[in-house]
Short mmCIF file of C-alpha atoms and ligand atoms in Angstrom, two decimals:
data_model
loop_
_atom_site.label_atom_id
_atom_site.label_comp_id
_atom_site.label_asym_id
_atom_site.label_seq_id
_atom_site.Cartn_x
_atom_site.Cartn_y
_atom_site.Cartn_z
CA MET A 218 17.18 -12.91 25.19
CA LYS A 219 20.66 -11.39 25.69
CA ASN A 220 21.41 -8.68 23.13
CA SER A 221 17.87 -8.75 21.73
CA GLY A 222 18.02 -4.99 21.01
CA ALA A 223 21.17 -5.42 18.93
CA LYS A 224 19.72 -8.49 17.20
CA VAL A 225 16.62 -6.55 16.04
CA ARG A 226 18.85 -3.82 14.60
CA ALA A 227 21.13 -6.33 12.86
CA VAL A 228 18.17 -8.18 11.28
CA ALA A 229 16.62 -4.82 10.29
CA ALA A 230 19.89 -3.86 8.55
CA GLU A 231 19.85 -7.17 6.65
CA ILE A 232 16.27 -6.57 5.50
CA VAL A 233 17.00 -3.00 4.38
CA ASP A 234 20.12 -4.20 2.58
CA ALA A 235 18.10 -6.91 0.76
CA VAL A 236 15.73 -4.21 -0.54
CA LEU A 237 18.43 -1.64 -1.38
CA ASN A 238 20.99 -3.97 -2.90
CA GLY A 239 19.01 -7.10 -3.73
CA GLY A 240 15.89 -5.51 -5.24
CA ARG A 241 13.69 -7.52 -2.82
CA SER A 242 10.20 -6.40 -1.81
CA LEU A 243 10.04 -5.08 1.75
CA ASP A 244 6.87 -6.93 2.79
CA ALA A 245 8.16 -10.28 1.55
CA THR A 246 11.59 -9.80 3.15
CA VAL A 247 10.15 -8.78 6.52
CA ALA A 248 7.79 -11.78 6.43
CA GLU A 249 10.75 -14.07 5.74
CA HIS A 250 13.08 -12.67 8.44
CA GLU A 251 10.83 -11.60 11.31
CA VAL A 252 10.80 -15.12 12.78
CA ARG A 253 14.47 -14.55 13.66
CA VAL A 254 13.54 -12.06 16.40
CA ALA A 255 11.40 -12.53 19.50
CA SER A 256 7.69 -11.87 18.87
CA ARG A 257 7.75 -8.91 21.29
CA ASP A 258 10.44 -7.27 19.07
CA ARG A 259 8.61 -7.67 15.73
CA ALA A 260 6.74 -4.36 15.87
CA LEU A 261 10.08 -2.59 16.47
CA LEU A 262 11.68 -4.55 13.61
CA ARG A 263 8.96 -3.41 11.19
CA MET A 264 9.18 0.17 12.41
CA LEU A 265 12.95 0.25 11.86
CA CYS A 266 12.85 -1.27 8.35
CA PHE A 267 9.86 0.72 7.09
CA GLY A 268 11.16 3.94 8.69
CA ALA A 269 14.71 3.65 7.33
CA LEU A 270 13.41 2.97 3.82
CA ARG A 271 10.70 5.64 4.02
CA GLN A 272 13.42 8.18 4.86
CA HIS A 273 16.05 6.61 2.59
CA TRP A 274 17.18 9.69 0.60
CA ARG A 275 17.24 11.98 3.62
CA LEU A 276 19.23 9.48 5.72
CA ASN A 277 21.53 8.70 2.82
CA ALA A 278 22.49 12.38 2.57
CA TYR A 279 23.52 12.32 6.26
CA ILE A 280 25.44 9.06 5.76
CA GLN A 281 27.44 10.51 2.86
CA GLN A 282 28.30 13.56 4.96
CA LEU A 283 29.32 11.40 7.94
CA LEU A 284 31.40 8.89 6.00
CA GLY A 285 33.26 11.27 3.72
CA LYS A 286 34.31 8.41 1.46
CA PRO A 287 32.04 5.45 0.62
CA LEU A 288 32.42 2.08 2.34
CA ARG A 289 33.74 -0.91 0.41
CA LYS A 290 31.01 -2.69 -1.57
CA ARG A 291 31.21 -5.79 0.61
CA ASP A 292 30.49 -3.65 3.69
CA ALA A 293 27.37 -2.04 2.16
CA ILE A 294 25.30 -3.55 4.95
CA ILE A 295 26.88 -1.01 7.31
CA ASN A 296 25.20 1.77 5.26
CA SER A 297 21.89 0.07 6.04
CA LEU A 298 22.82 -0.24 9.71
CA LEU A 299 23.74 3.46 9.82
CA ALA A 300 20.35 4.28 8.26
CA ILE A 301 18.67 2.21 11.00
CA GLY A 302 20.70 4.06 13.65
CA LEU A 303 20.00 7.51 12.20
CA TYR A 304 16.30 6.77 11.74
CA GLN A 305 16.03 6.06 15.46
CA LEU A 306 17.83 9.30 16.32
CA VAL A 307 15.72 11.39 13.93
CA ASP A 308 12.23 9.94 14.16
CA MET A 309 11.88 7.61 17.14
CA ARG A 310 11.54 8.22 20.81
CA ILE A 311 14.41 5.97 21.90
CA PRO A 312 17.08 7.49 24.18
CA ASP A 313 20.28 8.31 22.25
CA HIS A 314 22.51 6.17 24.51
CA ALA A 315 20.34 3.08 23.85
CA VAL A 316 20.37 3.74 20.07
CA LEU A 317 24.15 4.02 20.11
CA SER A 318 24.94 0.96 22.19
CA GLU A 319 22.45 -1.39 20.43
CA THR A 320 23.38 -0.20 16.92
CA VAL A 321 27.12 -0.45 17.54
CA GLU A 322 26.65 -3.95 18.97
CA ALA A 323 24.60 -4.84 15.86
CA ALA A 324 27.70 -4.11 13.72
CA ARG A 325 29.46 -6.89 15.64
CA LEU A 326 26.51 -9.26 15.15
CA LEU A 327 26.77 -8.50 11.43
CA ARG A 328 30.38 -9.73 11.62
CA ARG A 329 31.86 -6.28 11.04
CA PRO A 330 33.60 -5.75 14.45
CA LYS A 331 36.20 -3.49 12.84
CA LEU A 332 33.44 -1.14 11.67
CA ALA A 333 31.72 -0.93 15.07
CA GLY A 334 33.98 2.03 15.97
CA LEU A 335 33.02 3.82 12.76
CA VAL A 336 29.29 3.31 13.46
CA ASN A 337 29.83 4.65 16.97
CA ALA A 338 31.74 7.71 15.71
CA CYS A 339 29.11 8.52 13.02
CA LEU A 340 26.13 8.30 15.37
CA ARG A 341 27.92 10.31 18.09
CA ARG A 342 28.89 13.04 15.64
CA PHE A 343 25.33 13.18 14.28
CA THR A 344 23.90 13.89 17.76
CA ARG A 345 26.79 16.12 18.90
CA GLU A 346 26.57 18.37 15.83
CA ASN A 347 22.75 18.24 15.79
CA MET A 348 22.96 17.42 12.09
CA ALA A 349 19.21 16.68 11.89
CA ALA A 350 18.54 20.40 12.26
CA ALA A 351 20.25 21.33 8.96
CA LEU A 352 17.87 21.29 5.98
CA PRO A 353 19.03 19.05 3.14
CA GLU A 354 20.20 20.92 0.05
CA ASP A 355 19.70 18.55 -2.84
CA ASP A 356 16.18 17.79 -4.11
CA GLU A 357 16.37 14.03 -3.62
CA ALA A 358 17.17 14.42 0.07
CA LYS A 359 14.79 17.35 0.52
CA TRP A 360 11.74 15.57 -0.95
CA ASN A 361 12.99 12.13 -0.01
CA HIS A 362 11.98 10.66 -3.39
CA PRO A 363 14.00 9.72 -6.51
CA ILE A 364 14.09 12.66 -8.94
CA TRP A 365 12.12 10.90 -11.71
CA LEU A 366 9.25 10.18 -9.30
CA THR A 367 9.17 13.74 -7.93
CA GLU A 368 9.08 15.06 -11.51
CA ALA A 369 6.37 12.63 -12.62
CA ILE A 370 4.16 13.57 -9.65
CA ARG A 371 4.85 17.29 -10.19
CA LYS A 372 3.89 16.98 -13.89
CA ASP A 373 0.53 15.30 -13.17
CA TRP A 374 -0.31 17.32 -10.03
CA PRO A 375 1.24 20.80 -10.47
CA ASP A 376 -0.74 22.24 -7.53
CA ASP A 377 -0.58 19.24 -5.20
CA TRP A 378 2.80 17.59 -5.76
CA GLN A 379 4.40 18.87 -2.56
CA ALA A 380 1.47 17.68 -0.42
CA ILE A 381 1.58 14.29 -2.17
CA LEU A 382 5.33 13.89 -1.53
CA GLN A 383 4.85 14.91 2.08
CA ALA A 384 2.02 12.39 2.55
CA ASN A 385 4.20 9.67 0.98
CA ASN A 386 6.87 10.35 3.62
CA GLU A 387 4.51 9.90 6.55
CA ARG A 388 3.38 6.76 8.37
CA ALA A 389 -0.10 5.65 7.36
CA PRO A 390 -2.74 5.12 10.04
CA MET A 391 -4.08 1.62 10.67
CA CYS A 392 -7.58 1.42 9.26
CA LEU A 393 -10.09 -1.40 9.77
CA ARG A 394 -13.11 -2.56 7.81
CA VAL A 395 -15.98 -3.69 9.99
CA ASN A 396 -17.85 -6.72 8.63
CA SER A 397 -21.23 -5.12 7.90
CA ALA A 398 -22.87 -8.57 7.85
CA ARG A 399 -22.09 -8.78 11.60
CA GLY A 400 -22.52 -5.21 12.87
CA THR A 401 -21.96 -1.53 12.20
CA ALA A 402 -18.84 0.61 12.58
CA SER A 403 -20.38 2.29 15.61
CA ASP A 404 -21.05 -1.16 17.23
CA TYR A 405 -17.40 -2.02 16.65
CA LEU A 406 -16.16 1.33 17.99
CA ALA A 407 -17.94 0.44 21.25
CA ARG A 408 -16.17 -2.95 21.31
CA LEU A 409 -12.81 -1.24 20.75
CA ARG A 410 -13.54 1.27 23.52
CA ALA A 411 -14.36 -1.61 25.89
CA ALA A 412 -10.99 -3.17 24.98
CA GLY A 413 -9.21 0.13 25.72
CA ILE A 414 -8.39 0.84 22.06
CA GLU A 415 -8.93 4.40 20.82
CA ALA A 416 -10.46 4.78 17.35
CA SER A 417 -12.79 6.91 15.23
CA ASP A 418 -15.08 6.53 12.22
CA MET A 419 -14.64 8.05 8.72
CA THR A 420 -17.12 10.34 7.01
CA GLY A 421 -18.38 8.84 3.74
CA ILE A 422 -16.82 5.40 4.31
CA PRO A 423 -19.42 3.59 6.38
CA ASP A 424 -17.54 0.41 7.35
CA ALA A 425 -14.24 2.13 8.22
CA VAL A 426 -12.71 2.63 11.65
CA VAL A 427 -9.29 4.30 12.11
CA LEU A 428 -7.12 3.36 15.10
CA SER A 429 -5.25 6.13 16.94
CA GLU A 430 -2.27 3.76 17.31
CA PRO A 431 -1.49 0.62 15.27
CA GLN A 432 -2.33 -2.67 17.01
CA SER A 433 -1.41 -6.25 16.43
CA VAL A 434 -4.48 -7.94 14.86
CA GLU A 435 -4.61 -10.45 17.77
CA ASN A 436 -5.62 -7.52 20.01
CA LEU A 437 -8.60 -6.62 17.84
CA PRO A 438 -11.92 -7.94 19.21
CA GLY A 439 -13.40 -10.57 16.88
CA PHE A 440 -10.57 -10.42 14.30
CA ILE A 441 -10.11 -14.20 14.27
CA ASP A 442 -13.86 -14.69 13.78
CA GLY A 443 -13.98 -12.32 10.81
CA ASP A 444 -15.76 -9.41 12.51
CA VAL A 445 -13.15 -7.01 11.20
CA SER A 446 -10.33 -6.81 8.63
CA VAL A 447 -7.40 -4.47 8.04
CA GLN A 448 -8.01 -2.30 4.94
CA ASP A 449 -7.46 1.36 4.13
CA GLY A 450 -10.60 3.48 3.87
CA ALA A 451 -9.93 4.42 0.23
CA ALA A 452 -9.86 0.71 -0.74
CA GLN A 453 -13.22 0.27 1.03
CA ILE A 454 -14.96 2.51 -1.49
CA ALA A 455 -14.77 -0.19 -4.20
CA ALA A 456 -17.29 -2.80 -2.99
CA ARG A 457 -19.97 -0.32 -1.93
CA TRP A 458 -19.59 1.62 -5.17
CA LEU A 459 -19.84 -1.46 -7.38
CA LEU A 460 -22.87 -2.94 -5.61
CA HIS A 461 -24.58 0.35 -4.76
CA ASP A 462 -28.31 0.17 -5.59
CA ARG A 463 -27.74 -2.78 -7.92
CA LEU A 464 -28.74 -5.88 -5.96
CA ALA A 465 -32.51 -5.58 -6.30
CA GLY A 466 -32.86 -7.06 -9.85
CA ALA A 467 -31.54 -10.52 -10.71
CA PRO A 468 -32.11 -13.26 -8.10
CA VAL A 469 -28.36 -13.77 -7.87
CA HIS A 470 -26.04 -11.02 -9.02
CA ARG A 471 -22.90 -12.41 -10.71
CA VAL A 472 -19.83 -10.49 -9.58
CA LEU A 473 -16.29 -10.86 -10.93
CA ASP A 474 -13.29 -9.62 -8.91
CA ALA A 475 -10.78 -9.88 -11.74
CA CYS A 476 -7.47 -9.11 -9.99
CA SER A 477 -8.41 -10.21 -6.53
CA ALA A 478 -5.38 -11.23 -4.50
CA PRO A 479 -4.83 -11.01 -1.56
CA GLY A 480 -8.60 -10.67 -1.32
CA GLY A 481 -9.25 -7.39 0.52
CA LYS A 482 -11.95 -6.25 -1.89
CA SER A 483 -13.33 -9.77 -2.49
CA GLY A 484 -13.91 -10.01 1.27
CA HIS A 485 -15.72 -6.68 1.31
CA LEU A 486 -17.86 -7.64 -1.73
CA ALA A 487 -18.85 -10.84 0.09
CA GLU A 488 -19.74 -8.93 3.27
CA VAL A 489 -21.84 -6.33 1.44
CA GLY A 490 -23.42 -8.69 -1.11
CA GLY A 491 -23.99 -11.73 1.16
CA ASP A 492 -26.06 -14.44 -0.53
CA ARG A 493 -27.43 -11.96 -3.08
CA ILE A 494 -24.19 -12.28 -5.06
CA ALA A 495 -22.23 -15.13 -6.64
CA LEU A 496 -18.61 -14.03 -6.41
CA CYS A 497 -15.83 -15.18 -8.71
CA SER A 498 -12.28 -14.18 -7.67
CA VAL A 499 -9.55 -14.43 -10.29
CA ASP A 500 -5.83 -13.71 -10.01
CA ASN A 501 -2.82 -14.99 -11.91
CA ASP A 502 -0.60 -15.22 -8.81
CA VAL A 503 -1.18 -18.65 -7.28
CA ALA A 504 0.67 -17.88 -4.01
CA ARG A 505 -1.26 -14.64 -3.47
CA LEU A 506 -4.53 -16.46 -4.26
CA GLU A 507 -4.00 -18.62 -1.18
CA ARG A 508 -4.41 -15.43 0.85
CA VAL A 509 -7.80 -14.85 -0.86
CA ALA A 510 -8.97 -18.28 0.29
CA GLU A 511 -7.65 -17.67 3.84
CA ASN A 512 -9.27 -14.23 4.06
CA LEU A 513 -12.64 -15.45 2.79
CA HIS A 514 -12.48 -18.44 5.12
CA ARG A 515 -11.88 -16.16 8.13
CA LEU A 516 -14.89 -14.06 7.09
CA GLY A 517 -17.04 -17.18 6.64
CA ALA A 518 -17.59 -16.13 3.00
CA ASP A 519 -17.67 -18.11 -0.20
CA ALA A 520 -16.38 -17.52 -3.73
CA THR A 521 -15.25 -19.40 -6.79
CA ILE A 522 -11.50 -18.84 -6.80
CA ILE A 523 -9.66 -19.20 -10.10
CA ALA A 524 -5.94 -18.95 -10.83
CA ALA A 525 -5.73 -17.54 -14.36
CA ASP A 526 -4.75 -14.66 -16.57
CA ALA A 527 -7.83 -12.44 -16.43
CA SER A 528 -6.90 -10.90 -19.80
CA ASN A 529 -7.33 -14.31 -21.44
CA PRO A 530 -10.93 -15.33 -20.57
CA GLU A 531 -10.94 -18.31 -22.97
CA GLU A 532 -8.74 -20.02 -20.37
CA TRP A 533 -11.20 -19.78 -17.50
CA TRP A 534 -14.58 -18.11 -18.24
CA ASP A 535 -17.73 -20.29 -18.27
CA GLY A 536 -19.43 -18.02 -20.85
CA GLU A 537 -22.09 -16.60 -18.51
CA ALA A 538 -21.96 -12.79 -18.36
CA PHE A 539 -21.23 -10.95 -15.10
CA ASP A 540 -23.60 -8.26 -13.78
CA SER A 541 -20.75 -6.40 -12.07
CA ILE A 542 -16.97 -6.50 -12.56
CA LEU A 543 -14.29 -5.08 -10.32
CA LEU A 544 -10.99 -4.51 -12.11
CA ASP A 545 -8.52 -3.56 -9.36
CA ALA A 546 -5.73 -3.39 -11.89
CA PRO A 547 -2.03 -4.08 -11.28
CA CYS A 548 -0.42 -0.62 -11.17
CA SER A 549 2.57 1.43 -10.06
CA ALA A 550 1.10 1.61 -6.50
CA SER A 551 2.22 5.25 -6.46
CA GLY A 552 -0.79 6.09 -4.26
CA VAL A 553 0.27 3.76 -1.44
CA ILE A 554 3.96 4.68 -1.07
CA ARG A 555 3.48 5.60 2.59
CA ARG A 556 2.51 1.94 3.26
CA HIS A 557 5.09 0.44 0.88
CA PRO A 558 8.12 2.78 0.92
CA ASP A 559 10.17 0.30 -1.13
CA ILE A 560 8.06 1.35 -4.16
CA LYS A 561 10.20 4.51 -4.27
CA LEU A 562 13.28 2.31 -4.68
CA LEU A 563 12.02 -0.54 -6.81
CA ARG A 564 9.72 1.22 -9.30
CA ARG A 565 11.21 2.52 -12.58
CA GLU A 566 9.84 5.27 -14.83
CA SER A 567 9.69 2.78 -17.72
CA ASP A 568 7.22 0.64 -15.70
CA LEU A 569 4.42 3.16 -16.29
CA ALA A 570 3.99 2.56 -20.04
CA ARG A 571 4.21 -1.23 -19.55
CA LEU A 572 1.56 -1.09 -16.81
CA ALA A 573 -0.73 1.11 -18.91
CA SER A 574 -0.73 -1.43 -21.73
CA LEU A 575 -1.42 -4.30 -19.27
CA GLN A 576 -4.30 -2.27 -17.77
CA THR A 577 -5.74 -1.61 -21.26
CA ALA A 578 -5.45 -5.31 -22.15
CA LEU A 579 -7.27 -6.35 -18.96
CA LEU A 580 -10.00 -3.74 -19.38
CA THR A 581 -10.59 -4.63 -23.03
CA ALA A 582 -10.77 -8.37 -22.37
CA LEU A 583 -13.04 -8.06 -19.32
CA TRP A 584 -15.45 -5.70 -21.04
CA GLY A 585 -16.58 -8.64 -23.17
CA LEU A 586 -17.63 -10.53 -20.01
CA LEU A 587 -19.98 -7.81 -18.74
CA ALA A 588 -23.76 -8.18 -19.19
CA PRO A 589 -25.63 -5.35 -20.98
CA GLY A 590 -26.64 -2.81 -18.31
CA GLY A 591 -23.78 -4.05 -16.09
CA VAL A 592 -21.12 -1.92 -14.40
CA LEU A 593 -17.34 -2.36 -14.47
CA LEU A 594 -15.49 -0.46 -11.76
CA TYR A 595 -11.89 0.30 -12.76
CA VAL A 596 -9.62 0.91 -9.79
CA THR A 597 -5.93 1.61 -9.30
CA CYS A 598 -3.87 2.76 -6.34
CA SER A 599 -1.91 5.03 -8.69
CA VAL A 600 -1.81 8.82 -8.89
CA PHE A 601 -0.61 8.83 -12.52
CA ALA A 602 -2.99 9.84 -15.33
CA VAL A 603 -1.29 7.42 -17.73
CA GLU A 604 -2.65 4.49 -15.66
CA ASN A 605 -6.02 6.10 -14.90
CA ASP A 606 -8.01 8.41 -17.16
CA GLY A 607 -5.19 7.86 -19.69
CA VAL A 608 -6.41 4.24 -19.96
CA LEU A 609 -10.14 4.99 -19.64
CA GLY A 610 -10.32 7.91 -22.13
CA PRO A 611 -9.10 5.98 -25.20
CA PHE A 612 -11.18 2.95 -24.11
CA LEU A 613 -14.37 5.05 -24.04
CA ASN A 614 -13.51 6.51 -27.46
CA ASP A 615 -13.12 3.02 -28.92
CA HIS A 616 -16.24 1.45 -27.33
CA ASP A 617 -19.66 2.80 -28.33
CA ASP A 618 -21.36 0.50 -25.81
CA ALA A 619 -19.43 2.03 -22.85
CA SER A 620 -20.18 5.24 -20.95
CA GLU A 621 -19.08 6.60 -17.62
CA ASN A 622 -21.54 6.04 -14.77
CA ASP A 623 -20.72 8.78 -12.28
CA VAL A 624 -23.29 7.87 -9.62
CA LEU A 625 -21.28 7.78 -6.38
CA PRO A 626 -22.20 5.45 -3.51
CA ASN A 627 -22.82 8.46 -1.26
CA ASN A 628 -22.43 12.23 -1.43
CA ASN A 629 -19.86 12.57 1.35
CA ILE A 630 -17.16 10.81 -0.62
CA ARG A 631 -17.41 13.44 -3.37
CA ASP A 632 -15.50 15.80 -1.04
CA LEU A 633 -12.61 13.30 -0.82
CA MET A 634 -12.13 12.99 -4.57
CA ARG A 635 -10.83 15.08 -7.47
CA ARG A 636 -12.87 14.87 -10.67
CA LYS A 637 -10.73 13.79 -13.61
CA ALA A 638 -11.54 13.90 -17.35
CA CYS A 639 -13.01 10.49 -16.61
CA GLY A 640 -13.27 9.01 -13.11
CA TYR A 641 -12.18 10.31 -9.72
CA GLN A 642 -8.84 10.53 -7.90
CA ILE A 643 -8.25 10.40 -4.16
CA LEU A 644 -4.81 11.81 -3.41
CA PRO A 645 -2.70 10.13 -0.71
CA GLY A 646 -3.14 11.77 2.67
CA THR A 647 -6.58 13.28 1.85
CA ALA A 648 -8.59 12.73 5.06
CA GLY A 649 -5.88 10.24 6.06
CA LEU A 650 -6.61 7.96 3.07
CA ASP A 651 -4.40 6.11 0.60
CA GLY A 652 -4.27 7.39 -2.99
CA PHE A 653 -6.79 5.61 -5.25
CA TYR A 654 -8.39 6.16 -8.65
CA TYR A 655 -11.96 5.06 -9.41
CA ALA A 656 -14.02 5.07 -12.61
CA ALA A 657 -17.32 3.22 -13.14
CA LEU A 658 -18.23 2.25 -16.71
CA GLN A 659 -21.72 1.15 -17.67
CA LYS A 660 -22.49 -1.14 -20.61
CA LYS A 661 -25.38 0.00 -22.78
CA LYS A 662 -28.51 -2.14 -22.60
CA VAL A 663 -29.37 -3.86 -25.87
CA SER A 664 -32.42 -2.06 -27.34
C1 SAM B 994 -3.83 -4.20 -6.91
S1 SAM B 994 -3.56 -5.88 -6.74
C2 SAM B 994 -5.16 -6.46 -6.27
C3 SAM B 994 -5.54 -6.20 -4.83
C4 SAM B 994 -6.85 -6.90 -4.46
N1 SAM B 994 -7.92 -6.50 -5.34
C5 SAM B 994 -7.26 -6.62 -3.03
O1 SAM B 994 -8.10 -5.76 -2.79
O2 SAM B 994 -6.76 -7.30 -2.13
C6 SAM B 994 -3.46 -6.41 -8.39
C7 SAM B 994 -3.48 -7.91 -8.58
O3 SAM B 994 -3.52 -8.16 -9.98
C8 SAM B 994 -2.94 -9.44 -10.20
N2 SAM B 994 -2.69 -9.56 -11.65
C9 SAM B 994 -1.73 -8.97 -12.40
N3 SAM B 994 -1.86 -9.32 -13.70
C10 SAM B 994 -2.95 -10.14 -13.77
C11 SAM B 994 -3.58 -10.85 -14.82
N4 SAM B 994 -3.14 -10.77 -16.09
N5 SAM B 994 -4.64 -11.62 -14.53
C12 SAM B 994 -5.10 -11.73 -13.26
N6 SAM B 994 -4.53 -11.09 -12.22
C13 SAM B 994 -3.47 -10.31 -12.47
C14 SAM B 994 -1.72 -9.42 -9.30
O4 SAM B 994 -1.30 -10.72 -9.01
C15 SAM B 994 -2.27 -8.67 -8.07
O5 SAM B 994 -2.68 -9.61 -7.09
#
């Protein structure tokens, strides 16, 4: 297609603008707009949007320097286009002349022909003066995070905050979960090798395989048949932890995945538990629940799927206790910023207290559904104590029938995790993993 390079950059600028100025989620906006570009350009489109937003504060500091005075509000999209242009110059291996010509042409496609000259002048000056070499002075640009988020991370992790911020600013590797009902990670590594795809395994996370370079899922052997799924290694700890050593007793182990959409952990529970478990997947987001059904269907797995508010069991629970419960609670997602850079823009400090009370409400309601002797695994992808041991500590104080069960699914994962007052934290970037918090609570047996 003529001008396809400029088209990708123009669509990328529209997506970035929708996140920056429309408060839209990046994943949803990319999914909506990517059909506008040729399929061969979609990987580039994602790279441009995710990269420009991941580096937002750093690029914004350059843009302010280059523009001198701000653009008119109705031309704000040109800020996003400049961010796309600068991101290519700073972090991508695209020749400067191609970046300049395609980005300038994109200004015309965005119906701002009078600003094409300005875009050209800014990008030329940036390369000519080697502006990328100068270190940013203000903290927002330097750490590339909003100040409140930097301070909140620094407060909770006084020795690790810089490493966490750095990990948040990097691209996450593509990690796969091999369907253990069909084969082992080492079997799958051999299949990848045969397909010419480089990958390695992960110590302590038996079903995980990390790709050296991201791939489109269509290129992955057996993806369509459910032999493999895309899931970060840290998220893969949940199913094996919850079911570890616990499937020998009851003929069928009743498992609840209480906040299950889009179904990553439900799929893993089904693979590990097979026909020894009866899985119930609940979520209150009907659209996201469709993804649970699709994912389980691809894996050839079965579950009872229920659209409901998990914190209100009277609405949906059949009254029969669960042997195991996974509560993968809604959270700030501050541990997965590298995969969802728009979190840095969309999340507010005031969200944390609201989320903590939702997490407490879910935990308290679901505790009543757990059989004596059963285990509830509480999980978040947050690095903040207020959503993690800050929820679990008071809960344990208030519930005499609850205690922490700190038996880990294997000893190697201990090295990946920080012990908290209650539970364990994986920090983002540790061994290439996303940031996750895990705590297993056991219900006392009735004597
Ligand atoms: C962290 S995500 C779950 C990810 C999922 N476990 C996976 O592995 O794919 C949290 C989920 O909680 C759901 N949620 C939020 N509040 C809920 C509630 N009151 N009842 C049930 N689900 C809820 C959200 O819709 C979201 O899908």
